[in-house]
Amino acid sequence: MTVAADLATAAGIHRRLYIKIDGLPDTLWQPGNYALPGWAGRTHRACLSVRSEFSSDLDLGGMQAGMSAMEFELSDIQVAGVSYFGQLFAPARWSAAGNDHARVAAGGAPETYLDADSATIPLVDSTTLGATGTGYIGQETVSWTGNAANTLTGVTKGLYPCVGSGQYGYTYKRPELATKGASMHVGEVPYSWLGRRVALYVHTYDKSSADWQPEAQGALLWCGRISDEIRQDGATGAWVLSCVSILDDLDVEIAADMPEGRLNKINLQGEHGRKFRVAYTSGGYWVENIVINKGAYTPAELFKEVNAQMQASAFWAAGLWVWVELNEKTGKSRLGARTSAGLGDVNVLIHSTDKHFCHAMCALGFEEDGSGVILNSSAQSSGAAYKDGTCFETYHPLSQDCN
């Protein structure tokens, strides 16, 4: 049997609800007659109460949830003689020993980011953190395997997501100067749990095998975020999480805080679309991969960056010179090639890698083409080594191919 089949049976099935919270290495279950699962990876704790009268559109009989807000009650747990949730939800605990934290270092330039998949985190002073460890930044949990020169290395971001089994990291903007802009921190305890995602699941116990169904079969009922309140009930001592539906994220204006001064920049911050491949054929086949550095570029800056990467390639050292240039009169980009003596005729193909068209080349005015951009020339001077057929309209900042 499976969880889905068990739920469809609707009779003689032991069901139990549980929640996961982004970054929390625990699964919080409803108490019941059967011992909690022995699944590896997270600690399982029996403490959850979901009351339908406080959770709109939750049908406990049919195990179905609507799209509205939820309220989860967590019975207080003693771990090593201390209130587990009392410690977890206490905000801003930076004064006591064991609550060390460090600020993310300034970027030194506008629009410098700590990427969602970054393997390093530069800090102002990392000496307060351990050589290895687990900590918190923003709304996620991270781990690191090295700590040297004020930089955490071997970083894994977005640990313990409430949905899925991979990582769920965020991108953070680093301040331009140490004294200007908000600076994220990495701490050994979370600064706050507000805003973290929460997912509600239902699972079933197989009485015939006297065991829980596999973890991957858990049925997701609802997902949301902890809203503006985590409180402790004075009468029962239980902790109450007020949550809003994840659909409320759709009300957020995506570009609400985008700096206007950067809208004229070409966005090449992502992992994909910054790579292209230059292939040269003349009695053989030679391929060189070119990668554009991350950044936000003006057209002039991007021309310099593309040419710098080409000149740093093995092609250039061997006497095959390929470059791009802007025709100021037509506003179109052109490719050029020149060879040193002995290389013979040139047949150059420039195309994308990893099935992602190079956004840098697109931003310079070269359209996406499955066969790439082909340039044919002989050993000519730089002024005559262009093929007009490869010239296209220049970059448009709102093109879906570029941003």
Coordinates of C-alpha atoms in Angstrom, one line a residue, residues 161-331:
P161 CA 13.7 22.8 3.2
C162 CA 10.1 22.2 4.2
V163 CA 9.3 21.1 0.6
G164 CA 11.5 18.8 -1.4
S165 CA 14.7 17.1 -0.5
G166 CA 17.4 19.4 -1.9
Q167 CA 18.4 22.9 -0.8
Y168 CA 16.3 26.1 -0.8
G169 CA 18.7 29.0 -0.6
Y170 CA 18.2 32.8 -1.0
T171 CA 20.2 35.5 -2.7
Y172 CA 21.2 38.4 -0.5
K173 CA 22.5 41.8 -1.5
R174 CA 25.8 42.7 0.2
P175 CA 26.2 46.4 1.3
E176 CA 28.3 48.6 -1.0
L177 CA 30.3 50.0 1.9
A178 CA 30.8 48.7 5.4
T179 CA 29.0 51.7 6.8
K180 CA 26.1 51.8 4.3
G181 CA 23.3 49.4 3.6
A182 CA 21.8 46.4 5.4
S183 CA 24.3 43.7 6.3
M184 CA 23.2 40.1 6.8
H185 CA 24.6 38.0 9.6
V186 CA 25.6 34.4 10.1
G187 CA 24.7 33.3 13.6
E188 CA 24.9 30.1 15.6
V189 CA 21.2 30.7 16.5
P190 CA 18.5 32.1 14.3
Y191 CA 17.7 35.7 14.7
S192 CA 14.1 35.2 14.0
W193 CA 11.8 32.5 12.5
L194 CA 9.3 35.0 11.1
G195 CA 8.9 34.6 7.3
R196 CA 10.1 31.0 7.1
R197 CA 8.1 28.6 5.1
V198 CA 6.0 25.9 6.8
A199 CA 4.6 22.8 5.1
L200 CA 1.8 20.6 6.5
Y201 CA 1.8 16.9 5.6
V202 CA -0.3 13.8 6.3
H203 CA 1.2 10.3 6.6
T204 CA -0.1 6.9 7.2
Y205 CA 0.9 3.9 9.3
D206 CA 0.7 0.4 7.7
K207 CA -0.7 -1.9 10.3
S208 CA 0.1 -5.0 8.3
S209 CA 3.8 -4.3 8.3
A210 CA 3.7 -2.5 11.6
D211 CA 5.7 0.4 10.1
W212 CA 5.1 3.8 8.6
Q213 CA 4.9 4.2 4.8
P214 CA 8.2 5.5 3.1
E215 CA 9.0 9.2 3.9
A216 CA 8.8 10.2 0.2
Q217 CA 5.1 9.3 0.1
G218 CA 4.1 12.1 2.6
A219 CA 1.1 14.0 1.1
L220 CA 1.6 17.8 1.2
L221 CA -1.6 19.5 2.3
W222 CA -0.7 23.1 2.7
C223 CA 2.3 25.5 2.5
G224 CA 2.7 28.9 3.9
R225 CA 5.0 31.2 5.9
I226 CA 5.2 32.1 9.6
S227 CA 3.6 35.6 9.7
D228 CA 4.1 38.3 12.2
E229 CA 3.4 36.4 15.4
I230 CA 4.9 33.5 17.4
R231 CA 3.4 33.5 20.9
Q232 CA 3.2 31.3 23.9
D233 CA -0.1 30.4 25.4
G234 CA 0.0 31.5 29.0
A235 CA -2.6 28.8 30.1
T236 CA -1.1 25.8 28.4
G237 CA 2.5 26.8 27.8
A238 CA 2.2 25.8 24.2
W239 CA 3.8 27.8 21.4
V240 CA 1.5 29.0 18.6
L241 CA 2.6 29.7 15.1
S242 CA 0.4 32.0 13.0
C243 CA 1.0 31.4 9.3
V244 CA -0.3 32.8 6.0
S245 CA -0.6 31.0 2.8
I246 CA 2.4 30.9 0.4
L247 CA 0.0 32.4 -2.2
D248 CA 0.3 35.7 -0.3
D249 CA 3.8 35.9 -1.9
L250 CA 2.0 36.7 -5.2
D251 CA 1.0 40.1 -3.7
V252 CA 4.6 41.2 -3.3
E253 CA 5.9 43.6 -6.0
I254 CA 8.9 41.8 -7.4
A255 CA 10.8 44.9 -8.5
A256 CA 9.7 47.2 -5.7
D257 CA 13.2 47.9 -4.3
M258 CA 15.2 47.6 -7.6
P259 CA 17.6 50.6 -7.8
E260 CA 16.7 52.7 -10.8
G261 CA 20.3 53.5 -11.5
R262 CA 20.9 49.8 -12.4
L263 CA 18.1 49.4 -15.0
N264 CA 20.4 50.3 -17.8
K265 CA 22.8 47.5 -16.9
I266 CA 22.9 44.1 -18.6
N267 CA 22.2 41.4 -16.0
L268 CA 24.7 38.6 -16.1
Q269 CA 24.4 37.6 -12.4
G270 CA 23.0 34.1 -13.0
E271 CA 24.8 30.8 -13.5
H272 CA 23.4 30.1 -16.9
G273 CA 23.8 32.0 -20.1
R274 CA 27.3 33.3 -19.4
K275 CA 29.2 30.6 -21.3
F276 CA 29.8 30.1 -25.0
R277 CA 32.1 28.0 -27.1
V278 CA 34.5 29.0 -29.9
A279 CA 35.2 26.3 -32.3
Y280 CA 38.0 26.5 -35.0
T281 CA 38.3 24.1 -37.9
S282 CA 41.1 24.1 -40.4
G283 CA 42.4 20.6 -41.0
G284 CA 41.3 19.7 -37.5
Y285 CA 38.9 20.7 -34.7
W286 CA 39.7 22.9 -31.7
V287 CA 37.2 24.0 -29.1
E288 CA 37.7 26.6 -26.4
N289 CA 35.0 27.4 -23.8
I290 CA 34.7 31.1 -22.7
V291 CA 33.0 32.2 -19.5
I292 CA 31.9 35.7 -18.8
N293 CA 32.4 36.8 -15.2
K294 CA 29.3 37.5 -13.1
G295 CA 28.2 41.1 -13.0
A296 CA 26.0 43.9 -14.2
Y297 CA 27.5 45.5 -17.3
T298 CA 27.0 48.5 -19.5
P299 CA 27.3 47.7 -23.2
A300 CA 30.8 49.2 -23.3
E301 CA 31.8 47.2 -20.2
L302 CA 30.5 44.0 -21.6
F303 CA 32.4 44.5 -24.9
K304 CA 35.6 44.8 -22.8
E305 CA 34.7 41.7 -20.7
V306 CA 34.0 39.5 -23.7
N307 CA 37.2 40.5 -25.5
A308 CA 39.2 40.1 -22.3
Q309 CA 38.0 36.5 -21.9
M310 CA 38.7 35.8 -25.6
Q311 CA 42.2 37.2 -25.3
A312 CA 42.8 35.0 -22.2
S313 CA 42.0 31.9 -24.1
A314 CA 44.3 29.4 -25.7
F315 CA 43.1 30.6 -29.2
W316 CA 44.7 34.0 -28.7
A317 CA 48.0 32.6 -27.6
A318 CA 48.1 30.2 -30.6
G319 CA 47.5 33.1 -33.1
L320 CA 43.8 32.8 -33.7
W321 CA 42.3 36.2 -32.7
V322 CA 38.6 36.5 -32.3
W323 CA 36.9 39.6 -31.0
V324 CA 33.7 41.6 -31.0
E325 CA 33.3 45.2 -31.9
L326 CA 30.4 47.7 -32.0
N327 CA 29.7 49.6 -35.3
E328 CA 28.9 53.0 -33.9
K329 CA 27.1 54.1 -37.1
T330 CA 24.7 51.2 -37.4
G331 CA 24.6 50.3 -33.7

